Structure formats: structure tokens, C-alpha cells
Amino acid sequence: EGGTTPFWAMYSLEKFIVDDNNPNYKSVDGILFSQNGETLVLVPMGLKATEYTVPDTVKTIGPFSFLFNETLKKVTIPDSVTSKKEKAFYYSYIEEVKGRI
């Protein structure tokens, strides 16, 4: 839960691809999650979507999760999310967040 992400300023990164055998992380639709799917770790800065709905498996929105994505404008957060870490939407260009925050 530190100060920065290792993907800081990687604006052209469009998706994460994680090996199925990775014990810590997985990728769903190019977005990085904890292996159990309970934590949204990071939306790539270059993701081309304008809207995103967080999956119902997610309980925590991690720090810096939506960092610097310029395309994403609307995020829907399900009731399953019970925790949003500090700076989750730090320097995001999101205009609308629906649901639990």
C-alpha cells in the first residue's frame, strides 16, 4: 500500500496479461486483480474503454487503481466493494462514479 505503482507513467499500456500460474495476480479483460479477484489492483493507463463496471467479486479498490487513465470517464462500483484505498482515483480523468465508493 505504498507511495507509487511500478507502472507509474506507462501511458501506452493498454492491458495486463498475467500467466495463469501466477500465484498473486490475474488479469480480467486486461485489468489487473489479486489472484482471488477481491482486489482491483490497477486499470492500465492506456485502456481504451470509456466506461467500466467493477466485477462483483471485488471487495477492495486498491491505491492508485485508476491512475492517469485519460479515456475512462464512467465507473460503476458494485455493493460488494467495502474498501477503497487512499488515492484509488488519484489523477484519474473519471467524470462519474456510480455505486458504492
Coordinates of N, CA and C in Angstrom, one line a residue:
E1 N 0.8 -1.2 0.0 CA 0.0 0.0 0.0 C 0.9 1.2 0.0
G2 N 1.8 1.2 -0.9 CA 2.8 2.3 -0.8 C 2.5 3.5 -1.6
G3 N 3.6 4.2 -1.8 CA 3.5 5.5 -2.5 C 3.3 5.5 -4.0
T4 N 3.8 4.6 -4.7 CA 3.6 4.6 -6.1 C 3.4 3.2 -6.7
T5 N 3.0 3.1 -7.9 CA 2.8 1.8 -8.6 C 4.0 1.6 -9.4
P6 N 4.4 0.3 -9.6 CA 5.6 0.0 -10.5 C 5.3 0.4 -12.0
F7 N 4.0 0.7 -12.3 CA 3.6 1.0 -13.7 C 3.4 2.5 -13.8
W8 N 4.0 3.3 -13.0 CA 3.9 4.8 -13.0 C 4.3 5.3 -14.4
A9 N 3.4 6.1 -14.9 CA 3.6 6.8 -16.2 C 3.8 5.9 -17.4
M10 N 3.1 4.8 -17.4 CA 3.1 3.9 -18.6 C 1.9 4.1 -19.3
Y11 N 1.8 5.3 -19.9 CA 0.5 5.8 -20.6 C 0.1 4.9 -21.7
S12 N 0.9 4.2 -22.4 CA 0.5 3.5 -23.6 C 0.2 2.0 -23.2
L13 N 0.3 1.6 -22.0 CA -0.1 0.3 -21.6 C -1.6 0.1 -21.7
E14 N -2.0 -0.8 -22.6 CA -3.5 -1.0 -22.8 C -4.1 -2.1 -22.1
K15 N -3.3 -3.1 -21.7 CA -3.8 -4.2 -20.9 C -2.7 -5.0 -20.3
F16 N -3.1 -5.7 -19.2 CA -2.2 -6.6 -18.5 C -2.5 -8.0 -18.9
I17 N -1.5 -8.8 -19.1 CA -1.6 -10.2 -19.4 C -0.8 -10.9 -18.4
V18 N -1.5 -11.7 -17.6 CA -0.9 -12.4 -16.5 C -0.9 -13.9 -16.7
D19 N 0.2 -14.6 -16.5 CA 0.2 -16.0 -16.6 C -0.8 -16.7 -15.7
D20 N -1.5 -17.7 -16.2 CA -2.5 -18.4 -15.4 C -1.9 -19.0 -14.1
N21 N -0.6 -19.3 -14.1 CA 0.1 -19.9 -12.9 C 0.6 -18.8 -11.9
N22 N 0.4 -17.5 -12.2 CA 0.8 -16.5 -11.2 C 0.1 -16.7 -9.9
P23 N 0.8 -16.8 -8.8 CA 0.1 -17.0 -7.5 C -0.5 -15.8 -6.9
N24 N -0.1 -14.6 -7.4 CA -0.6 -13.4 -6.7 C -1.6 -12.5 -7.5
Y25 N -1.5 -12.6 -8.9 CA -2.3 -11.7 -9.7 C -3.0 -12.5 -10.8
K26 N -4.0 -11.8 -11.4 CA -4.7 -12.3 -12.6 C -5.1 -11.1 -13.4
S27 N -5.4 -11.3 -14.6 CA -5.9 -10.3 -15.5 C -7.3 -10.7 -16.0
V28 N -8.2 -9.8 -15.9 CA -9.6 -10.0 -16.4 C -9.9 -8.8 -17.4
D29 N -10.1 -9.1 -18.6 CA -10.3 -8.0 -19.6 C -9.2 -7.0 -19.6
G30 N -7.9 -7.4 -19.4 CA -6.8 -6.6 -19.4 C -6.5 -5.8 -18.1
I31 N -7.4 -5.9 -17.1 CA -7.3 -5.2 -15.9 C -6.7 -6.1 -14.8
L32 N -5.8 -5.6 -14.0 CA -5.0 -6.3 -13.0 C -5.8 -6.5 -11.7
F33 N -5.9 -7.7 -11.2 CA -6.6 -8.0 -10.0 C -5.7 -8.9 -9.1
S34 N -6.0 -9.0 -7.8 CA -5.4 -10.0 -7.0 C -5.9 -11.4 -7.5
Q35 N -5.1 -12.4 -7.2 CA -5.5 -13.7 -7.7 C -6.9 -14.2 -7.4
N36 N -7.3 -13.8 -6.2 CA -8.7 -14.3 -5.7 C -9.8 -13.3 -6.3
G37 N -9.4 -12.3 -7.0 CA -10.4 -11.4 -7.6 C -11.0 -10.4 -6.6
E38 N -10.5 -10.4 -5.4 CA -11.1 -9.5 -4.4 C -10.6 -8.1 -4.4
T39 N -9.4 -7.9 -5.0 CA -8.9 -6.5 -5.1 C -8.6 -6.1 -6.5
L40 N -9.1 -5.0 -6.9 CA -8.8 -4.4 -8.2 C -7.5 -3.7 -7.9
V41 N -6.4 -4.1 -8.6 CA -5.1 -3.6 -8.4 C -4.8 -2.4 -9.3
L42 N -5.1 -2.5 -10.6 CA -4.7 -1.4 -11.5 C -5.4 -1.6 -12.8
V43 N -6.0 -0.5 -13.2 CA -6.6 -0.3 -14.6 C -5.4 0.3 -15.4
P44 N -5.1 -0.4 -16.6 CA -4.0 0.2 -17.3 C -4.3 1.6 -17.8
M45 N -3.3 2.5 -17.8 CA -3.4 3.9 -18.2 C -3.9 4.0 -19.7
G46 N -3.5 3.1 -20.5 CA -3.9 3.1 -21.9 C -5.1 2.4 -22.3
L47 N -5.9 1.9 -21.3 CA -7.2 1.2 -21.6 C -8.0 2.1 -22.4
K48 N -8.6 1.6 -23.5 CA -9.4 2.4 -24.4 C -10.9 2.5 -24.1
A49 N -11.4 1.8 -23.1 CA -12.8 1.9 -22.7 C -13.1 3.2 -22.1
T50 N -14.4 3.7 -22.3 CA -14.8 4.9 -21.7 C -15.6 4.7 -20.5
E51 N -16.1 3.4 -20.3 CA -16.9 3.0 -19.2 C -16.4 1.7 -18.6
Y52 N -16.5 1.5 -17.3 CA -16.0 0.2 -16.7 C -16.9 -0.1 -15.5
T53 N -17.3 -1.4 -15.5 CA -18.1 -1.8 -14.3 C -17.2 -2.8 -13.5
V54 N -16.9 -2.5 -12.3 CA -16.1 -3.3 -11.4 C -16.8 -4.6 -11.2
P55 N -16.1 -5.8 -11.3 CA -16.8 -7.1 -11.1 C -17.3 -7.2 -9.6
D56 N -18.4 -8.0 -9.5 CA -18.9 -8.3 -8.1 C -18.0 -9.0 -7.2
T57 N -16.9 -9.6 -7.7 CA -16.0 -10.3 -6.8 C -15.1 -9.4 -6.0
V58 N -15.1 -8.1 -6.5 CA -14.2 -7.1 -5.9 C -14.7 -6.6 -4.5
K59 N -13.8 -6.6 -3.5 CA -14.2 -6.1 -2.2 C -13.4 -4.8 -1.9
T60 N -12.2 -4.7 -2.6 CA -11.3 -3.6 -2.3 C -10.8 -3.0 -3.6
I61 N -10.9 -1.6 -3.7 CA -10.3 -0.9 -4.8 C -8.9 -0.4 -4.3
G62 N -7.9 -0.9 -4.9 CA -6.5 -0.7 -4.4 C -6.1 0.8 -4.6
P63 N -5.0 1.2 -3.9 CA -4.4 2.5 -4.1 C -3.9 2.7 -5.5
F64 N -4.2 3.9 -6.1 CA -3.8 4.3 -7.4 C -4.4 3.4 -8.5
S65 N -5.5 2.7 -8.3 CA -6.1 1.8 -9.2 C -6.5 2.4 -10.6
F66 N -6.9 3.7 -10.6 CA -7.3 4.3 -11.8 C -6.4 5.4 -12.2
L67 N -5.2 5.3 -11.8 CA -4.1 6.3 -12.1 C -4.0 6.7 -13.6
F68 N -4.1 8.0 -13.9 CA -3.8 8.6 -15.2 C -4.5 8.0 -16.4
N69 N -5.6 7.2 -16.3 CA -6.3 6.8 -17.5 C -7.1 8.0 -18.0
E70 N -6.8 8.4 -19.2 CA -7.4 9.6 -19.8 C -8.7 9.2 -20.5
T71 N -8.9 8.0 -20.9 CA -10.1 7.6 -21.7 C -11.3 7.2 -20.8
L72 N -11.0 6.6 -19.7 CA -12.1 6.1 -18.9 C -12.8 7.3 -18.2
K73 N -14.2 7.4 -18.4 CA -14.9 8.5 -17.9 C -16.0 8.1 -16.9
K74 N -16.4 6.9 -16.9 CA -17.5 6.5 -16.0 C -17.2 5.1 -15.4
V75 N -17.3 5.0 -14.1 CA -17.0 3.7 -13.4 C -18.2 3.4 -12.5
T76 N -18.6 2.1 -12.6 CA -19.7 1.6 -11.8 C -19.1 0.7 -10.8
I77 N -19.4 0.9 -9.5 CA -18.8 0.1 -8.4 C -20.0 -0.6 -7.7
P78 N -19.9 -2.0 -7.6 CA -20.9 -2.8 -7.0 C -20.9 -2.7 -5.5
D79 N -22.0 -3.2 -4.9 CA -22.1 -3.2 -3.4 C -21.1 -4.1 -2.8
S80 N -20.5 -5.0 -3.5 CA -19.5 -5.9 -2.9 C -18.3 -5.2 -2.4
V81 N -18.0 -4.0 -3.0 CA -16.9 -3.2 -2.6 C -17.1 -2.6 -1.2
T82 N -16.2 -2.9 -0.3 CA -16.4 -2.4 1.1 C -15.2 -1.5 1.5
S83 N -14.2 -1.4 0.6 CA -13.0 -0.7 0.9 C -12.4 0.0 -0.3
K84 N -12.1 1.3 -0.2 CA -11.4 2.0 -1.3 C -10.2 2.6 -0.6
K85 N -9.0 2.1 -1.1 CA -7.8 2.6 -0.5 C -7.5 4.1 -0.9
E86 N -6.7 4.7 -0.1 CA -6.3 6.1 -0.4 C -5.7 6.2 -1.8
K87 N -6.1 7.3 -2.5 CA -5.6 7.7 -3.8 C -6.0 6.7 -4.9
A88 N -7.1 5.9 -4.7 CA -7.6 5.0 -5.7 C -7.9 5.7 -7.0
F89 N -8.4 6.9 -6.9 CA -8.7 7.7 -8.1 C -7.8 8.8 -8.4
Y90 N -6.6 8.7 -7.8 CA -5.6 9.8 -7.9 C -5.3 10.1 -9.4
Y91 N -5.3 11.3 -9.8 CA -5.1 11.8 -11.1 C -5.8 11.0 -12.2
S92 N -7.1 10.6 -11.9 CA -7.9 10.0 -12.9 C -8.7 11.1 -13.6
Y93 N -9.2 10.7 -14.7 CA -10.0 11.6 -15.6 C -11.4 11.2 -15.5
I94 N -11.8 10.4 -14.6 CA -13.2 9.9 -14.5 C -14.1 11.0 -14.1
E95 N -15.2 11.1 -14.8 CA -16.2 12.2 -14.6 C -17.4 11.7 -13.7
E96 N -17.6 10.4 -13.7 CA -18.8 9.9 -13.0 C -18.4 8.5 -12.3
V97 N -18.7 8.4 -11.1 CA -18.6 7.2 -10.3 C -20.0 6.8 -9.8
K98 N -20.5 5.7 -10.2 CA -21.8 5.2 -9.8 C -21.6 4.1 -8.8
G99 N -22.5 4.0 -7.8 CA -22.4 2.9 -6.8 C -21.6 3.3 -5.6
R100 N -21.2 2.3 -4.9 CA -20.5 2.4 -3.7 C -19.1 2.9 -3.9
I101 N -18.7 3.9 -3.1 CA -17.3 4.4 -3.1 C -16.8 4.7 -1.7

